[in-house]
Coordinates of C-alpha atoms and ligand atoms in Angstrom, one line a residue:
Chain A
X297 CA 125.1 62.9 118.6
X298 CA 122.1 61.3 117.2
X299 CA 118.5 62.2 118.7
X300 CA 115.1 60.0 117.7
X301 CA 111.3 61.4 117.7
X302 CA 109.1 60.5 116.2
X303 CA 108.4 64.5 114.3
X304 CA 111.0 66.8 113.7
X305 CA 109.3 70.1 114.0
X306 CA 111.4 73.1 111.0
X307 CA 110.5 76.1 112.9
X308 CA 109.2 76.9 116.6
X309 CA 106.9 80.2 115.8
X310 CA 103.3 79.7 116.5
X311 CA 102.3 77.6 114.0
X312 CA 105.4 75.0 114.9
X313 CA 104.5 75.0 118.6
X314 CA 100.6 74.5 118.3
X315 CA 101.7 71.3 115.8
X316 CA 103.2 69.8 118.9
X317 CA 99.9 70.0 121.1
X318 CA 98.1 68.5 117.7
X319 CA 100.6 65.6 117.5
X320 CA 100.9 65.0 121.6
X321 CA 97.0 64.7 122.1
X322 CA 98.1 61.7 119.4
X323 CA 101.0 60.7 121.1
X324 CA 103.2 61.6 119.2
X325 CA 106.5 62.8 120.2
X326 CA 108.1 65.8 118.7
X327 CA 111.9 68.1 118.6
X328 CA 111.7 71.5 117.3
X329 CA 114.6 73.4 115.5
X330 CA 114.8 77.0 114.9
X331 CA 117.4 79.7 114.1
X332 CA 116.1 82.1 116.8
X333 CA 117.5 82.0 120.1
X334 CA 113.9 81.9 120.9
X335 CA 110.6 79.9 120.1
X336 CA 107.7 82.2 118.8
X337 CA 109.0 83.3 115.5
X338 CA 107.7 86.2 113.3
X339 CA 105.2 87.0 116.7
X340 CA 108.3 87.2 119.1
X341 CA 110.9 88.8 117.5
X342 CA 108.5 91.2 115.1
X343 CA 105.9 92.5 116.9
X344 CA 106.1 90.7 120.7
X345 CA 104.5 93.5 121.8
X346 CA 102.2 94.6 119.0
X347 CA 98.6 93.4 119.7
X348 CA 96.9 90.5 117.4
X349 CA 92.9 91.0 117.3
X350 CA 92.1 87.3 115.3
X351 CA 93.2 85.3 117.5
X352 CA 90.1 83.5 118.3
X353 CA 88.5 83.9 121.6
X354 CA 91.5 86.1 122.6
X355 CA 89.8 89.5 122.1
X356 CA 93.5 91.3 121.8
X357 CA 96.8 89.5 122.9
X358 CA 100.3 90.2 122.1
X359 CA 102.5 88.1 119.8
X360 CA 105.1 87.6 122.9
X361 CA 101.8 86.7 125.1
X362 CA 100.1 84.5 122.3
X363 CA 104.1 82.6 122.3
X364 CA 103.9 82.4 126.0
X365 CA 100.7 81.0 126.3
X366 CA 101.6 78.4 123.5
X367 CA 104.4 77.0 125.3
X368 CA 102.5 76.7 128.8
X369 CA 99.9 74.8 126.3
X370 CA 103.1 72.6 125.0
X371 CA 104.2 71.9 128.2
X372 CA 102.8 68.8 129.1
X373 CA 104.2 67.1 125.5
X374 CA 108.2 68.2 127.0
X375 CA 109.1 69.0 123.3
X376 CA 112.5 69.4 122.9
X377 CA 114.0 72.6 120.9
X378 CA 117.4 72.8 119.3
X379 CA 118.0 76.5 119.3
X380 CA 120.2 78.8 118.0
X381 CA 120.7 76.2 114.3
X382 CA 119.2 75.7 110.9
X383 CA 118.1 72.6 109.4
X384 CA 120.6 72.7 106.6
X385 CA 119.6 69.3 105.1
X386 CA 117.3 66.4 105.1
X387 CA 117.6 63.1 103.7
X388 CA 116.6 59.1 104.3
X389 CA 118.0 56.6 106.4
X390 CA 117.9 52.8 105.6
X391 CA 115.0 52.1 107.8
X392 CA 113.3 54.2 105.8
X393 CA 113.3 57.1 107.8
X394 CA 114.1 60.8 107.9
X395 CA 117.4 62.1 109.0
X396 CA 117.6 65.9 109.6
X397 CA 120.7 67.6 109.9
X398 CA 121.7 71.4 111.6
X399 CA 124.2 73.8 111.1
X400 CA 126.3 72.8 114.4
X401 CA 125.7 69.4 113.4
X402 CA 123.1 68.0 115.4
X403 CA 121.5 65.7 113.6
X404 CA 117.6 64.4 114.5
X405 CA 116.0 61.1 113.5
X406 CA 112.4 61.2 112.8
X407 CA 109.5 59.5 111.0
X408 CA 108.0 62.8 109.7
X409 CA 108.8 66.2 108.8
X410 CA 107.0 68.8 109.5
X411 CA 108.1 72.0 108.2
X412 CA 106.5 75.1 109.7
X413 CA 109.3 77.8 108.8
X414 CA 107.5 80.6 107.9
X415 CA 108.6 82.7 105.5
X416 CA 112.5 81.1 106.1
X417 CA 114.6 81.4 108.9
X418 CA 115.4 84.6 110.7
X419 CA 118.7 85.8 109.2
X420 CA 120.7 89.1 110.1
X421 CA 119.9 92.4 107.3
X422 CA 123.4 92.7 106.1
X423 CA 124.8 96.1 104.9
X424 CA 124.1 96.3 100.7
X425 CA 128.5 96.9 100.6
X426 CA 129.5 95.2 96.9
X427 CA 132.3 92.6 98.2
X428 CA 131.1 92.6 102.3
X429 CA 131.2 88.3 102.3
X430 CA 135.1 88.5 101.5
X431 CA 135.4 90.7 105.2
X432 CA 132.8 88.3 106.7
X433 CA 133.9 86.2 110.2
X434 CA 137.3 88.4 109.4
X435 CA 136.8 91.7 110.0
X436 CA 133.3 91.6 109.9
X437 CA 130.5 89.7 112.1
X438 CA 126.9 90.2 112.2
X439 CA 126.4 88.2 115.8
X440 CA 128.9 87.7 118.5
X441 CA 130.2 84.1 119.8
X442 CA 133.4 85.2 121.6
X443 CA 133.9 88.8 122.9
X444 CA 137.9 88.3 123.8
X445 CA 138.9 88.6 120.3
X446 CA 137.9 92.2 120.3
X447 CA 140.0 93.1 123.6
X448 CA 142.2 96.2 123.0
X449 CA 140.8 96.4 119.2
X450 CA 139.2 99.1 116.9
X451 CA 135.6 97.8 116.8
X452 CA 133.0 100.0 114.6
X453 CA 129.3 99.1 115.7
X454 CA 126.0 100.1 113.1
X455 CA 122.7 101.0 114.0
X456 CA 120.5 102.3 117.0
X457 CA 118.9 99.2 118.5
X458 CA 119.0 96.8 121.0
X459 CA 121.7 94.7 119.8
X460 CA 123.9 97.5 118.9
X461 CA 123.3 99.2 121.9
X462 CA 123.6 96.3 124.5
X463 CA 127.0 95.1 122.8
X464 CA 128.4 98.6 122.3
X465 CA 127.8 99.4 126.4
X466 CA 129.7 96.0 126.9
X467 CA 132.3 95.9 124.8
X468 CA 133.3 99.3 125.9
X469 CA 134.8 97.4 128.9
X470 CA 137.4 95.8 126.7
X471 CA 137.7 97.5 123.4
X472 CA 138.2 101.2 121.5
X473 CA 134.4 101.5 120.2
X474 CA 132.6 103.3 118.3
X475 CA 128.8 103.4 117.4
X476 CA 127.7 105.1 114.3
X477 CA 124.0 105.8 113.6
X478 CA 122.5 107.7 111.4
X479 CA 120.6 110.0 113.9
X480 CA 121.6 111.0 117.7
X481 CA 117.8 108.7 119.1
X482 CA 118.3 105.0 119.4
X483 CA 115.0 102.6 119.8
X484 CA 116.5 100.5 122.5
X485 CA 115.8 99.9 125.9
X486 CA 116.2 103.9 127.6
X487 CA 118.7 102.1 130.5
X488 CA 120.9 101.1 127.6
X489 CA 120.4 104.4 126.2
X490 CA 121.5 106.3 129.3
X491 CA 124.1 104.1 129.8
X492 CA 125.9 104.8 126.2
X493 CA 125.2 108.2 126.5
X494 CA 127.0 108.5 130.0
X495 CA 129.5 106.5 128.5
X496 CA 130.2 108.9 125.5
X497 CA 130.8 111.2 128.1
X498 CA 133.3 109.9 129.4
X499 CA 134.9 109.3 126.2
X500 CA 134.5 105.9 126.5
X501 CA 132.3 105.5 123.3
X502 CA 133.3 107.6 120.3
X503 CA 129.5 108.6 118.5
X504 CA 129.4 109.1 115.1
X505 CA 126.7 110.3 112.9
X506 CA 126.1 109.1 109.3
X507 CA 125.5 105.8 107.6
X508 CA 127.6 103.1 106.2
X509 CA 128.6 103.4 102.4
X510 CA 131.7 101.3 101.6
X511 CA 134.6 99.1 103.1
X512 CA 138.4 98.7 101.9
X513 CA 141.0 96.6 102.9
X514 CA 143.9 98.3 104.3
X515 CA 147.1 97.1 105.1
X516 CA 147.8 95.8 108.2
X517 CA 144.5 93.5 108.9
X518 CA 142.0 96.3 109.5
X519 CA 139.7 98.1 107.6
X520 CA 138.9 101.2 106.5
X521 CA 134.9 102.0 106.7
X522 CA 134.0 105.0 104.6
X523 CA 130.4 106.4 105.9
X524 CA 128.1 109.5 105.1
X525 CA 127.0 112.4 106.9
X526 CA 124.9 115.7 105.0
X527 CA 125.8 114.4 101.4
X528 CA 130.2 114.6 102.7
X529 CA 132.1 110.7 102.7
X530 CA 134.2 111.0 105.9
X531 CA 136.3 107.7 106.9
X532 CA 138.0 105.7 109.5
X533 CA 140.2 102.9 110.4
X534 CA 139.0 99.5 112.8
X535 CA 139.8 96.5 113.1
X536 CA 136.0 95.1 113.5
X537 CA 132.9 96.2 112.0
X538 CA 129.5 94.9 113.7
X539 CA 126.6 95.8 111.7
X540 CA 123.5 95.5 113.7
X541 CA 120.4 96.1 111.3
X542 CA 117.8 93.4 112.7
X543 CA 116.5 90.3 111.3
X544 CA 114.6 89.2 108.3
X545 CA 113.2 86.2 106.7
X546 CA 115.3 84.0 103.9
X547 CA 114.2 81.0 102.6
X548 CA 117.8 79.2 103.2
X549 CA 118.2 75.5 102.5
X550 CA 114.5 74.6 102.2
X551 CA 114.9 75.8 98.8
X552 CA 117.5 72.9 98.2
X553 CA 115.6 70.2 99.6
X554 CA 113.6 68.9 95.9
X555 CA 109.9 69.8 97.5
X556 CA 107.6 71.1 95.0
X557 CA 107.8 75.1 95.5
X558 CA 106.0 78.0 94.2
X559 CA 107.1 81.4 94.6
X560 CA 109.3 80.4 97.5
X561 CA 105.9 78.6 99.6
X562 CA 105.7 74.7 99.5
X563 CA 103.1 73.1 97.5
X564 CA 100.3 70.9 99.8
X565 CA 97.1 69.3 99.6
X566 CA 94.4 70.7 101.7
X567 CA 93.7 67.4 103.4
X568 CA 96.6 66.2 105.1
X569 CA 99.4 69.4 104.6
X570 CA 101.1 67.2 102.9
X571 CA 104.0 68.5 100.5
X572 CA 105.4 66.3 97.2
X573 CA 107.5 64.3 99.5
X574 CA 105.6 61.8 101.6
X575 CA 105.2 61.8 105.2
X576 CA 107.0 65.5 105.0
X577 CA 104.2 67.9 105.8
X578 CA 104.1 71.6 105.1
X579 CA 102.1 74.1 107.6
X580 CA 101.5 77.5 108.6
X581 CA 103.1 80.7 106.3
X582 CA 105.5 78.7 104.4
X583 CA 102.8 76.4 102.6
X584 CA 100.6 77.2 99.7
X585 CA 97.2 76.2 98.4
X586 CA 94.5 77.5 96.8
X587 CA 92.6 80.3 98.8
X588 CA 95.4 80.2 101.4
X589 CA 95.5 83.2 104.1
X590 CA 99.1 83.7 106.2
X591 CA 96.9 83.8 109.0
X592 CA 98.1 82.4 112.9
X593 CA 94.7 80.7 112.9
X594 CA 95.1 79.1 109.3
X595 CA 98.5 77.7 111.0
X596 CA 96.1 76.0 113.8
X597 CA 93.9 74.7 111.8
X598 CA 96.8 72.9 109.4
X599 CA 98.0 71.5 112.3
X600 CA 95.6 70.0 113.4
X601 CA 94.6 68.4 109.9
X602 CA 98.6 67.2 109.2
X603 CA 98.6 65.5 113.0
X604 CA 95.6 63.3 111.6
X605 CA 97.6 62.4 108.7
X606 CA 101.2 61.6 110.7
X607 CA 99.5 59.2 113.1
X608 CA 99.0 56.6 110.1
X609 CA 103.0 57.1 109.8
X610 CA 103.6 57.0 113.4
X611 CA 101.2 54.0 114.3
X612 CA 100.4 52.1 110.7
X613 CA 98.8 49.5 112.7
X614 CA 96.6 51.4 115.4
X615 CA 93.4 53.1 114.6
X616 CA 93.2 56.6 115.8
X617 CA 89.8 57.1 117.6
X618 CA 88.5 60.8 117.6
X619 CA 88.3 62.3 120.9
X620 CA 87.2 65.8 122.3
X621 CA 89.6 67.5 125.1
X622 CA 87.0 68.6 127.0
X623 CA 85.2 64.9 127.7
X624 CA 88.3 62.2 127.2
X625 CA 90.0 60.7 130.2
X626 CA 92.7 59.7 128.1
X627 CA 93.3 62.8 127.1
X628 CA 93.2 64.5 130.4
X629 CA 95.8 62.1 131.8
X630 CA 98.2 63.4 128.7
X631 CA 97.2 66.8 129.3
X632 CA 98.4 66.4 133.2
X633 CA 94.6 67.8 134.0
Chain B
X81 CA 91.4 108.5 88.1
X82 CA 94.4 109.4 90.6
X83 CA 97.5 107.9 90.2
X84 CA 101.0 108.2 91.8
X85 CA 104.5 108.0 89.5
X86 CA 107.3 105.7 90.9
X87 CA 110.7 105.1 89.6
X88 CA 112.0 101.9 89.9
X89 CA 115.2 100.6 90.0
X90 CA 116.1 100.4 86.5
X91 CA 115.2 104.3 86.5
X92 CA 111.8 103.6 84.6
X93 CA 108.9 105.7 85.5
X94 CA 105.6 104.1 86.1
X95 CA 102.5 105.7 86.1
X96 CA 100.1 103.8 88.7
X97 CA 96.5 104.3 89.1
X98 CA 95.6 104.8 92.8
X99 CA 92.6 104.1 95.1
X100 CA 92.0 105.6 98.1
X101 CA 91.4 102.8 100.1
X102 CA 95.2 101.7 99.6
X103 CA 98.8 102.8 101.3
X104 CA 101.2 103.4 98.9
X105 CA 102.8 100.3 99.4
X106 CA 99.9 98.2 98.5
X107 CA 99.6 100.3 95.1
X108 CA 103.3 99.7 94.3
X109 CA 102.8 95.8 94.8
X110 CA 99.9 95.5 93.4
X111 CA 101.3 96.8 90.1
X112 CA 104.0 94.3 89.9
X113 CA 106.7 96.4 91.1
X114 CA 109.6 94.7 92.4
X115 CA 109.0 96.2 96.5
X116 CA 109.6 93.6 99.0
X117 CA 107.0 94.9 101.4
X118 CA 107.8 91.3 103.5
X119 CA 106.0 91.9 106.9
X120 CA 103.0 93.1 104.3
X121 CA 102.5 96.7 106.0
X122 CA 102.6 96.2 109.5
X123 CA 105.4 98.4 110.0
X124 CA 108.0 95.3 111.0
X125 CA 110.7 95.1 108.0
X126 CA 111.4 98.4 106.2
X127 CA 111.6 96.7 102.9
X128 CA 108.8 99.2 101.5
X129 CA 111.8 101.9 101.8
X130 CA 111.0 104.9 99.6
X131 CA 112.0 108.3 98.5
X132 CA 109.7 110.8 98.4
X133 CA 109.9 113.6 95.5
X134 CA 110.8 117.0 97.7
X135 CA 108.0 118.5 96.3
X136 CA 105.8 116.4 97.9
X137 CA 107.6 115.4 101.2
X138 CA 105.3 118.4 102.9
X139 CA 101.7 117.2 101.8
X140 CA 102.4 114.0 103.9
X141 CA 100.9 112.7 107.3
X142 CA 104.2 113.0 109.4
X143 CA 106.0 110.3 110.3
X144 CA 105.4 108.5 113.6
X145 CA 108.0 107.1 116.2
X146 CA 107.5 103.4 114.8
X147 CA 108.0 104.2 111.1
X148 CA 111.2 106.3 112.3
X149 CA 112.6 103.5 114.3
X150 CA 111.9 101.3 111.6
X151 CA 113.8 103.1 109.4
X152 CA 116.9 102.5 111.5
X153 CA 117.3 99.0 109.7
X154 CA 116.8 100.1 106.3
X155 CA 120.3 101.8 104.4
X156 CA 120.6 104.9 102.4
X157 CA 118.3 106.6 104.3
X158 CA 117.6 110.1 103.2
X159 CA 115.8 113.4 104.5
X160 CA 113.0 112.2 101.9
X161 CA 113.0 109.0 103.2
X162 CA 109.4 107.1 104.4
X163 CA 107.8 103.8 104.6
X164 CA 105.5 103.7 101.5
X165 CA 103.1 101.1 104.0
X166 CA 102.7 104.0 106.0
X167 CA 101.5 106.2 103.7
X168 CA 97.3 106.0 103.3
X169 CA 96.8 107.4 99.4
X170 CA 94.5 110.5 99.4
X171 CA 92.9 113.0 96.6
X172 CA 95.3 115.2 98.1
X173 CA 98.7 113.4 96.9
X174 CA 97.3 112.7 93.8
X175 CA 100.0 112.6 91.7
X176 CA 102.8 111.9 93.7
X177 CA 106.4 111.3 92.7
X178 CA 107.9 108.3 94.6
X179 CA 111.4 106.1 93.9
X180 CA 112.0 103.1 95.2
X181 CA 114.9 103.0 97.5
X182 CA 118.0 100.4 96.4
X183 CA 118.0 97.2 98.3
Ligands
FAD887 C1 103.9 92.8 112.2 C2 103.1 91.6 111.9 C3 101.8 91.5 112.4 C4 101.0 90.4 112.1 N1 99.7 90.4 112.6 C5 98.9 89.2 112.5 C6 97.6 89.1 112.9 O1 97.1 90.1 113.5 N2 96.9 88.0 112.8 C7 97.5 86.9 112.2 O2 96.8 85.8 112.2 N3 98.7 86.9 111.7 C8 99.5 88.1 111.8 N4 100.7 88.1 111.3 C9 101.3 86.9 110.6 C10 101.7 85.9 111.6 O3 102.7 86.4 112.4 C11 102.2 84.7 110.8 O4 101.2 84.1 110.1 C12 102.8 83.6 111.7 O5 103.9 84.1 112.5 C13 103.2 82.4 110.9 O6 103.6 81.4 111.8 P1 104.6 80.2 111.4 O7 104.8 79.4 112.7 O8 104.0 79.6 110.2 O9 105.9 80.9 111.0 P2 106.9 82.0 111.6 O10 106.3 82.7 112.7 O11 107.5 82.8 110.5 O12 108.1 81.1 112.3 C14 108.9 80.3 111.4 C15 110.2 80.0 112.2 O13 110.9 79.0 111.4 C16 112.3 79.2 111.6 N5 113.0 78.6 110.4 C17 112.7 78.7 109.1 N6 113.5 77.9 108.4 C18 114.3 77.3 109.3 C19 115.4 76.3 109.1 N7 115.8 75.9 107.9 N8 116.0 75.9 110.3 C20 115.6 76.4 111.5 N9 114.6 77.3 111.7 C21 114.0 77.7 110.6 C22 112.4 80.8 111.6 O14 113.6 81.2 112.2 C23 111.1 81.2 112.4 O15 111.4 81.3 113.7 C24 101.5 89.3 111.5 C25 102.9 89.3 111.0 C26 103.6 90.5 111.2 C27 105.0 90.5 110.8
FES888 S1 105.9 96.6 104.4 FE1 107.1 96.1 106.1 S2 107.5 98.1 106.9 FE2 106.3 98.5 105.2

């Protein structure tokens, strides 16, 4: 399935969404694609409820609030996001064009890039076990797509969150689980606390205390998880092992993509965002230039230089007048105000 | 001047010089170790994982709920365990014996 805009938008945290309010008041149309299964980035799944005090104007507002507020202010440009995929590669059509592909295959035609992705894309902290990739979408998965393949089975869920919470509570319904943490207090949500609790009760949760140290194949399939509790190795036997240790930040495929790097950030001029690869435009945390700050408003104020700069790519033959929100009728009637 | 000792990953010791403005963290990275520190102190990413020499675990500001919870996505966590980012460097730790915790 082929999609056409004319921006394709790497990454829907701040600095991604406020590019497609820079680009609409320019009418230009823009897709975003991110990894998260939700737009806001670093401010929505690190700190959503930590407050931000820079934010101009906004004397304190929380990095879920400052995302929410962003996509009211997007609203009016219906973006498009692709979810839940990675841009895994990018290359040139005939016409001259960009051609960016995702990890389920979606792929998005455009006339710019714009990369806004951060310090990578949000990938899941995976145990440090020598030889863990060979048990990997076996034995061993780090998200779940399909719960029925764990009906009746062994499963072994790590750590005290959310995630691990949430999936252990439900997969109790269908499978033999256990949780293992490495102390009895869990940061989750205290109903899905209560609930596992009850639920070990019952016997319906097995609770172990220690922390993950190794993992052997044994025999039949399944495998055996050796973990640590007060300096003694104690194992057991499962069939699945769901490590839930939170996010973090990997560079991923940008890496592979020929753009002048350094130290992991993407090269740009302070004019137009621009990286080494014309008309594909690098803003927010992910870019570098001299005297840059990783700062949300930084972000904004890229944005609004690289929209500038993709008009000429978007409409070579129009001029682009400067206009002010607050006074242009034009702009109002974009705006839906 | 003050100064705290870290161990890093090879095993070397490094003798650091401190200022009391600083966490420990920002000493550490400022001296080129290799600490990931990603989320750059806010308490978000528990890649500033350290262990902290017994003798000195005590002298410490206790650990809050958010650096404990944090420390549920790190590995190898240990009694001796604390977020160097959470850790403001006083005259009182001058001194100190940290190690970096494996990746
Ligand atoms: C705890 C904490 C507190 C902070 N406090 C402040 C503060 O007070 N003030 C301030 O200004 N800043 C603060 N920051 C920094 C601020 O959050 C960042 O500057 C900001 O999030 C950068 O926005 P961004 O849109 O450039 O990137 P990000 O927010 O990092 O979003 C990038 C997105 O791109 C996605 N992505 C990357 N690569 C791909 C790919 N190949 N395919 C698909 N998706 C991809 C990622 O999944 C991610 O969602 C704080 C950061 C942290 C962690
Ligand atoms: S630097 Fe991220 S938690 Fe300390």
């Amino acid at each position: 399935m082929l999609e056409k805009t004319d921006v394709v938008i790497i990454g829907a945290g701040p600095v991604g969404l406020f590019a497609v309010f820079e680009l609409g008041l320019l009418n230009i149309s823009a897709q975003l694609v991110d990894n998260l299964d939700k737009p806001g980035g670093q401010c929505a799944e690190l700190y959503p409820d930590k407050p931000i005090y820079d934010i101009p104007s906004r004397v304190t507002i929380s990095g879920q609030e400052l995302t929410d507020d962003l996509l009211k202010q997007v609203e009016p440009f219906n973006p498009v996001y692709h979810l839940n995929q990675q841009v895994e590669s990018i290359s040139k059509t005939e016409n001259g064009e960009w051609l960016v592909e995702t990890s389920i295959k979606k792929k998005i035609q455009a006339k710019c890039i714009v990369i806004a992705a951060g310090a990578g894309s949000f990938v899941p902290r995976k145990p440090p076990i020598e030889g863990i990739e060979k048990f990997e979408n076996q034995n061993v998965f780090y998200s779940i797509r399909n719960k029925s393949i764990f009906q009746e089975k062994r499963v072994l869920i790590l750590g005290g969150g959310d995630s691990a919470l949430d999936w252990t509570n439900e997969l109790s319904k269908i499978a033999i689980i256990s949780l293992m943490h490495r102390r009895k207090e869990f940061r989750a949500a205290p109903d899905s606390v209560s609930t596992m609790l009850e639920l070990e009760k019952q016997r319906k949760v097995n609770f172990i205390l220690g922390q993950i140290k190794n993992i052997e194949e044994t025999t039949n399939n399944s495998i055996r998880v050796s973990y640590e509790n007060e300096n003694k190795i104690h194992d057991i036997e499962v069939d699945f092992l769901l490590p839930f240790f939170g996010l973090k930040m990997e560079l991923g495929p940008i890496a592979r993509w020929g753009l002048n790097l350094n130290n992991n950030l993407i090269k740009v001029d302070t004019e137009k965002f621009e990286t080494s690869e014309p008309s594909i435009f690098a803003i927010g945390d992910i870019n570098t230039y001299p005297g840059k700050l990783k700062l949300i408003l930084s972000g904004f104020h890229e944005a609004a230089l690289m929209a500038q700069e993709c008009f000429k790519y978007c409409y070579p033959d129009k001029k682009n007048v400067f206009r002010y929100t607050t006074s242009s009728k034009e702009l109002h009637k974009k705006l839906k105000v | 001047m003050a100064k705290i000792i870290v161990t890093d990953r090879n095993g070397n010791e490094k003798h650091i010089l401190a200022d009391e403005n600083s966490t420990l963290m920002e000493i550490i990275r400022d001296a080129g170790l290799d600490i990931e520190a990603a989320c750059g102190g806010c308490c978000a990413c528990a890649t500033c994982h350290v262990y902290v020499d017994l003798e000195w675990i005590d002298k410490l500001n206790k650990m809050d709920d958010d650096e404990e919870s944090m420390l549920d996505q790190a590995f190898s966590v240990k009694k001796n365990s604390r977020l160097s980012c959470q850790i403001n460097f006083t005259k009182k730790i001058d001194g100190i014996r940290l190690v970096l915790a494996p990746e």
